[in-house]
PDB file of C-alpha atoms in Angstrom:
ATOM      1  CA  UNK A   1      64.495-236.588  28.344  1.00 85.00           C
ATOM      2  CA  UNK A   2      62.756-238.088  25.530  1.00 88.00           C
ATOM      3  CA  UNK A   3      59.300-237.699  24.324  1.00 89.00           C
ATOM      4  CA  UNK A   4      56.369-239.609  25.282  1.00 91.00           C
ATOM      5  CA  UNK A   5      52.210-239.889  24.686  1.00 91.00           C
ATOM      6  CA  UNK A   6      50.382-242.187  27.281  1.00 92.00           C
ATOM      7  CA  UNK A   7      46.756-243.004  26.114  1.00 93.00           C
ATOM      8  CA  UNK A   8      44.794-244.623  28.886  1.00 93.00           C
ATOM      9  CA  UNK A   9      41.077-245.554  29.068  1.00 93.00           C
ATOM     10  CA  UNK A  10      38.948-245.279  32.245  1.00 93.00           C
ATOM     11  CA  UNK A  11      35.519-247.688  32.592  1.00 92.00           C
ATOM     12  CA  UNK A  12      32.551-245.261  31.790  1.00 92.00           C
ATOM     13  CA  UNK A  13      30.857-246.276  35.013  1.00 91.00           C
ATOM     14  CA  UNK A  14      32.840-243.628  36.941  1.00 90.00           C
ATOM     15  CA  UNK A  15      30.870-240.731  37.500  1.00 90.00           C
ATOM     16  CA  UNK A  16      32.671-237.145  36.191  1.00 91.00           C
ATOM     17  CA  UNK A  17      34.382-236.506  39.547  1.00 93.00           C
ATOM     18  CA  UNK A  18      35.552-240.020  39.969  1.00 92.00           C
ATOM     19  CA  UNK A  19      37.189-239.727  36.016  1.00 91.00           C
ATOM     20  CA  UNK A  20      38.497-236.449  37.354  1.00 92.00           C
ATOM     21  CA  UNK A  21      40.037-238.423  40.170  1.00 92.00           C
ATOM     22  CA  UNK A  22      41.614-240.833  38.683  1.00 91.00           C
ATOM     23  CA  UNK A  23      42.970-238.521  35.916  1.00 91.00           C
ATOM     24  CA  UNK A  24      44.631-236.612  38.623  1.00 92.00           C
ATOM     25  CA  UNK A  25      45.946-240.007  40.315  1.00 92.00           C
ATOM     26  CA  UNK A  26      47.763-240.708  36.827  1.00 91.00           C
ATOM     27  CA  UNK A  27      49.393-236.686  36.932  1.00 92.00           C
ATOM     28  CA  UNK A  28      50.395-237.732  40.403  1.00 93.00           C
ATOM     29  CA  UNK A  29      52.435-240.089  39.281  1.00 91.00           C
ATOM     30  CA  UNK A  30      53.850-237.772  36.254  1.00 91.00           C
ATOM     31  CA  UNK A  31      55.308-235.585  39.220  1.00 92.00           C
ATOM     32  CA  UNK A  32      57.253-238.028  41.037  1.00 93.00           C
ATOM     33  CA  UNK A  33      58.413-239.464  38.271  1.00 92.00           C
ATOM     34  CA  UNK A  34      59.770-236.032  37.960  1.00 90.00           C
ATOM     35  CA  UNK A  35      58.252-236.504  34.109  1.00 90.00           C
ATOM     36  CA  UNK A  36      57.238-232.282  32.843  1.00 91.00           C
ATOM     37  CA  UNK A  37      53.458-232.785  31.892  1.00 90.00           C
ATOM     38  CA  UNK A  38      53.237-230.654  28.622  1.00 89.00           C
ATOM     39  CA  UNK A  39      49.308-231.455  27.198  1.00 88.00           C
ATOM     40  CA  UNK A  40      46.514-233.165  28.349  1.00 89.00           C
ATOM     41  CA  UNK A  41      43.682-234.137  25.898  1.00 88.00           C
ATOM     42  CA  UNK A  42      40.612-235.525  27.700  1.00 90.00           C
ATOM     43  CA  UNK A  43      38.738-236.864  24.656  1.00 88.00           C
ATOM     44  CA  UNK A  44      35.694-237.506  26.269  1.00 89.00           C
ATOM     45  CA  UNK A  45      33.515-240.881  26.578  1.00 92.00           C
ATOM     46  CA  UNK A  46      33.539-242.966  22.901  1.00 92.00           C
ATOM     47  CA  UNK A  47      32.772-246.676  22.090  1.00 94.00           C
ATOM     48  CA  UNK A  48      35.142-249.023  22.061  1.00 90.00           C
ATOM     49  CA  UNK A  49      36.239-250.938  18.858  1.00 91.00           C
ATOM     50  CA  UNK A  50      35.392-253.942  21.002  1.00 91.00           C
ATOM     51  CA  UNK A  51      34.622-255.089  24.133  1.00 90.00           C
ATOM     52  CA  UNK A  52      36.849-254.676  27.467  1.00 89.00           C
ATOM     53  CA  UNK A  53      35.496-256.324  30.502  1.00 88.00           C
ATOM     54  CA  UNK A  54      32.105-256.199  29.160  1.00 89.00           C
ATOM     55  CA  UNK A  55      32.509-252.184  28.486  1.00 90.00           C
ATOM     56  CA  UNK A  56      31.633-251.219  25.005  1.00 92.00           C
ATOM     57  CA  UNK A  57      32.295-247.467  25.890  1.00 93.00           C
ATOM     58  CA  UNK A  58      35.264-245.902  28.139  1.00 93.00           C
ATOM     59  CA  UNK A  59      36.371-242.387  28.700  1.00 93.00           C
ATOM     60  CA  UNK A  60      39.464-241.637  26.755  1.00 93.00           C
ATOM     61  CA  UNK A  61      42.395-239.459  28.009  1.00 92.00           C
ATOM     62  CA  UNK A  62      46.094-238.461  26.207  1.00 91.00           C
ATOM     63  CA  UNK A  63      48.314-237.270  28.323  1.00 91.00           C
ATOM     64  CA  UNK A  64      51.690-235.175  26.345  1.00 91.00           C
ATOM     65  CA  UNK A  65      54.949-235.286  28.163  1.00 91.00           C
ATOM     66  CA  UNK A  66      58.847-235.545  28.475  1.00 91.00           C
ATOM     67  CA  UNK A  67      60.476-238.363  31.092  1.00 91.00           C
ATOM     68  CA  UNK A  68      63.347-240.476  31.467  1.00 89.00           C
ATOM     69  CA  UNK A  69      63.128-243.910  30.238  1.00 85.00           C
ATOM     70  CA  UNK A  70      63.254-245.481  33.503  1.00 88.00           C
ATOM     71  CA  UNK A  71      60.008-243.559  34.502  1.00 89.00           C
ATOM     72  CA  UNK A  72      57.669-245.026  32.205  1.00 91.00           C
ATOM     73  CA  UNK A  73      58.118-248.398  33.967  1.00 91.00           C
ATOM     74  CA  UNK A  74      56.464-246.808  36.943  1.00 91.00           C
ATOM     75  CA  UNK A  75      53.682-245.065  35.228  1.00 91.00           C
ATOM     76  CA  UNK A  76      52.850-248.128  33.276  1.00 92.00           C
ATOM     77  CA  UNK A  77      52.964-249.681  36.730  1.00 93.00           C
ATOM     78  CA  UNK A  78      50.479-247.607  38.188  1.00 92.00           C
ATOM     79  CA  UNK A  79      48.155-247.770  35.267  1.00 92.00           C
ATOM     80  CA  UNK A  80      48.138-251.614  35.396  1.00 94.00           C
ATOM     81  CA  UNK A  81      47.202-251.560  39.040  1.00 93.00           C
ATOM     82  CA  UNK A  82      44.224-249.172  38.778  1.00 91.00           C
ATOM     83  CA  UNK A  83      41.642-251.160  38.417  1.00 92.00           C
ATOM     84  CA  UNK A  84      39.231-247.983  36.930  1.00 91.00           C
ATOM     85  CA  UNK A  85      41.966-248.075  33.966  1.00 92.00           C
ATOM     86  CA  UNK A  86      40.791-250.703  31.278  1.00 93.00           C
ATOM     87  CA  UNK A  87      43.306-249.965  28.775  1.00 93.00           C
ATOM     88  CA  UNK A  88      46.211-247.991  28.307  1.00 94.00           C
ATOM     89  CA  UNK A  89      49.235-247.501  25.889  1.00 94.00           C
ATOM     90  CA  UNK A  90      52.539-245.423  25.686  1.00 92.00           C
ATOM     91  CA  UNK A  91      54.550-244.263  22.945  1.00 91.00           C
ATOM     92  CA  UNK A  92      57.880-242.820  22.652  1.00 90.00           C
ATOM     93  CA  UNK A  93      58.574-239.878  19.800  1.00 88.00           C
ATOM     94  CA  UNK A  94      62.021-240.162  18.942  1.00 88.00           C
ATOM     95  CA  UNK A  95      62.880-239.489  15.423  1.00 86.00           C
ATOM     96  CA  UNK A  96      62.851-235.893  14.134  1.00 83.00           C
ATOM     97  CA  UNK A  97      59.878-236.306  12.152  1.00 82.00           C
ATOM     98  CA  UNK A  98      58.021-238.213  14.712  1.00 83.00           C
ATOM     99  CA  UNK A  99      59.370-235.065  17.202  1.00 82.00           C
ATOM    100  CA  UNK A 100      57.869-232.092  14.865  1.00 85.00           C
ATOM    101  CA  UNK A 101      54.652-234.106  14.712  1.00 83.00           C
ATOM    102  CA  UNK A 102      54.442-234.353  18.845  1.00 83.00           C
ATOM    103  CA  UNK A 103      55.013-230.351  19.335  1.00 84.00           C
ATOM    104  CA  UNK A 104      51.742-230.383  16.609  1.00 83.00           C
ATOM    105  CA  UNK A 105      49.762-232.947  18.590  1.00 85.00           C
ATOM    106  CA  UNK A 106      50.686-230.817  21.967  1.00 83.00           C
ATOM    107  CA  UNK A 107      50.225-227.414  20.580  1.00 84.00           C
ATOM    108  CA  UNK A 108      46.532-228.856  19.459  1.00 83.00           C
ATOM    109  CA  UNK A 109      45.639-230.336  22.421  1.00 80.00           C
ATOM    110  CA  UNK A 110      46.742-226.770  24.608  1.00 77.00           C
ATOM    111  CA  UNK A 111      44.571-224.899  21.797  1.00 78.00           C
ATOM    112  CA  UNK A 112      41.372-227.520  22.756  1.00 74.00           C
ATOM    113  CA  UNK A 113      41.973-227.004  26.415  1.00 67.00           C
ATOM    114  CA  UNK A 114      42.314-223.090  26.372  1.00 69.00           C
ATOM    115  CA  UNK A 115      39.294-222.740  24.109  1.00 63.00           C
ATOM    116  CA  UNK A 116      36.037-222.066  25.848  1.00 59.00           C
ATOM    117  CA  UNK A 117      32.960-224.458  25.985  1.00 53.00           C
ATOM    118  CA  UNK A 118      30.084-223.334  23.188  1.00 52.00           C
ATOM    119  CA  UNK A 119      27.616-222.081  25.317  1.00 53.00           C
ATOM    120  CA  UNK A 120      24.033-222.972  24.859  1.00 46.00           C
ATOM    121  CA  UNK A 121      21.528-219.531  24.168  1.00 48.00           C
ATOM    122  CA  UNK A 122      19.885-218.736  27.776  1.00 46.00           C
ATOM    123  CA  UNK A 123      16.586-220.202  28.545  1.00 47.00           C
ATOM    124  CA  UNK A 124      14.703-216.678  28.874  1.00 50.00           C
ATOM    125  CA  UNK A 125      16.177-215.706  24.950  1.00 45.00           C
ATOM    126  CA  UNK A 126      14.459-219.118  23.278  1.00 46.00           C
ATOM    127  CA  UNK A 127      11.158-217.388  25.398  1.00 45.00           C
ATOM    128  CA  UNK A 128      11.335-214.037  23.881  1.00 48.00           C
ATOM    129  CA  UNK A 129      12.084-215.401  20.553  1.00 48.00           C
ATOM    130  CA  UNK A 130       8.705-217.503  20.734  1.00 46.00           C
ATOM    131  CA  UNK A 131       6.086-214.832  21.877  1.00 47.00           C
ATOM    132  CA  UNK A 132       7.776-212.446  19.365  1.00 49.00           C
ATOM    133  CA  UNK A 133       7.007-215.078  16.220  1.00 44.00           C
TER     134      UNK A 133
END
């Protein structure tokens, strides 16, 4: 099984459950290509360095895995047929170098996803801070 990074773009007219959706649609496919799903990275909504069917923004998503080579015909497949994907790209890791710098990328992007959210100080504190000053 060799190593691969699929980068994909969904339009930012999608609300956050439809993005959910059709993130899960493209792990779908991970599992019956029988491809092991090692990292995701949801990077979030960010502009585009141009335009893509008239979107300027798009909400990017890396997903970190290891597949067969004949598998990535069918994800690419299903990613060209979703018409909520506006761009996507795949690349394979094969040389050791290019290997010890895919276990970095995955480690980092399992470190993002285990980290909690910064939470934003309660409400009532900002109101106690104010009276008191």
């Amino acid at each position: 099984m060799n190593c691969y990074e699929t980068l994909f773009v969904v339009k930012p007219t999608l609300t956050e459950e439809e993005t959910a959706a059709e993130i899960a649609k493209i792990k779908d496919v991970l599992a019956k290509v029988e491809a092991e799903l090692l990292a995701t990275d949801d990077m979030g909504m960010r502009r585009l360095a141009y335009p893509v069917q008239k979107n300027d923004r798009g909400y990017y998503t890396v997903l970190f895995y290891k597949a067969n080579g004949d598998a990535i015909a069918e994800i690419e497949r299903n990613l060209k047929i979703n018409e909520e994907v506006i761009k996507f790209l795949t690349v394979k890791y094969v040389k050791n170098k290019e290997i010890a710098q895919f276990d970095k990328l995955v480690a980092a992007a399992g470190k993002k996803a285990e980290a909690p959210a910064p939470e934003a100080p309660a409400p009532e504190a900002k109101a106690e801070e104010t009276t008191e000053a």
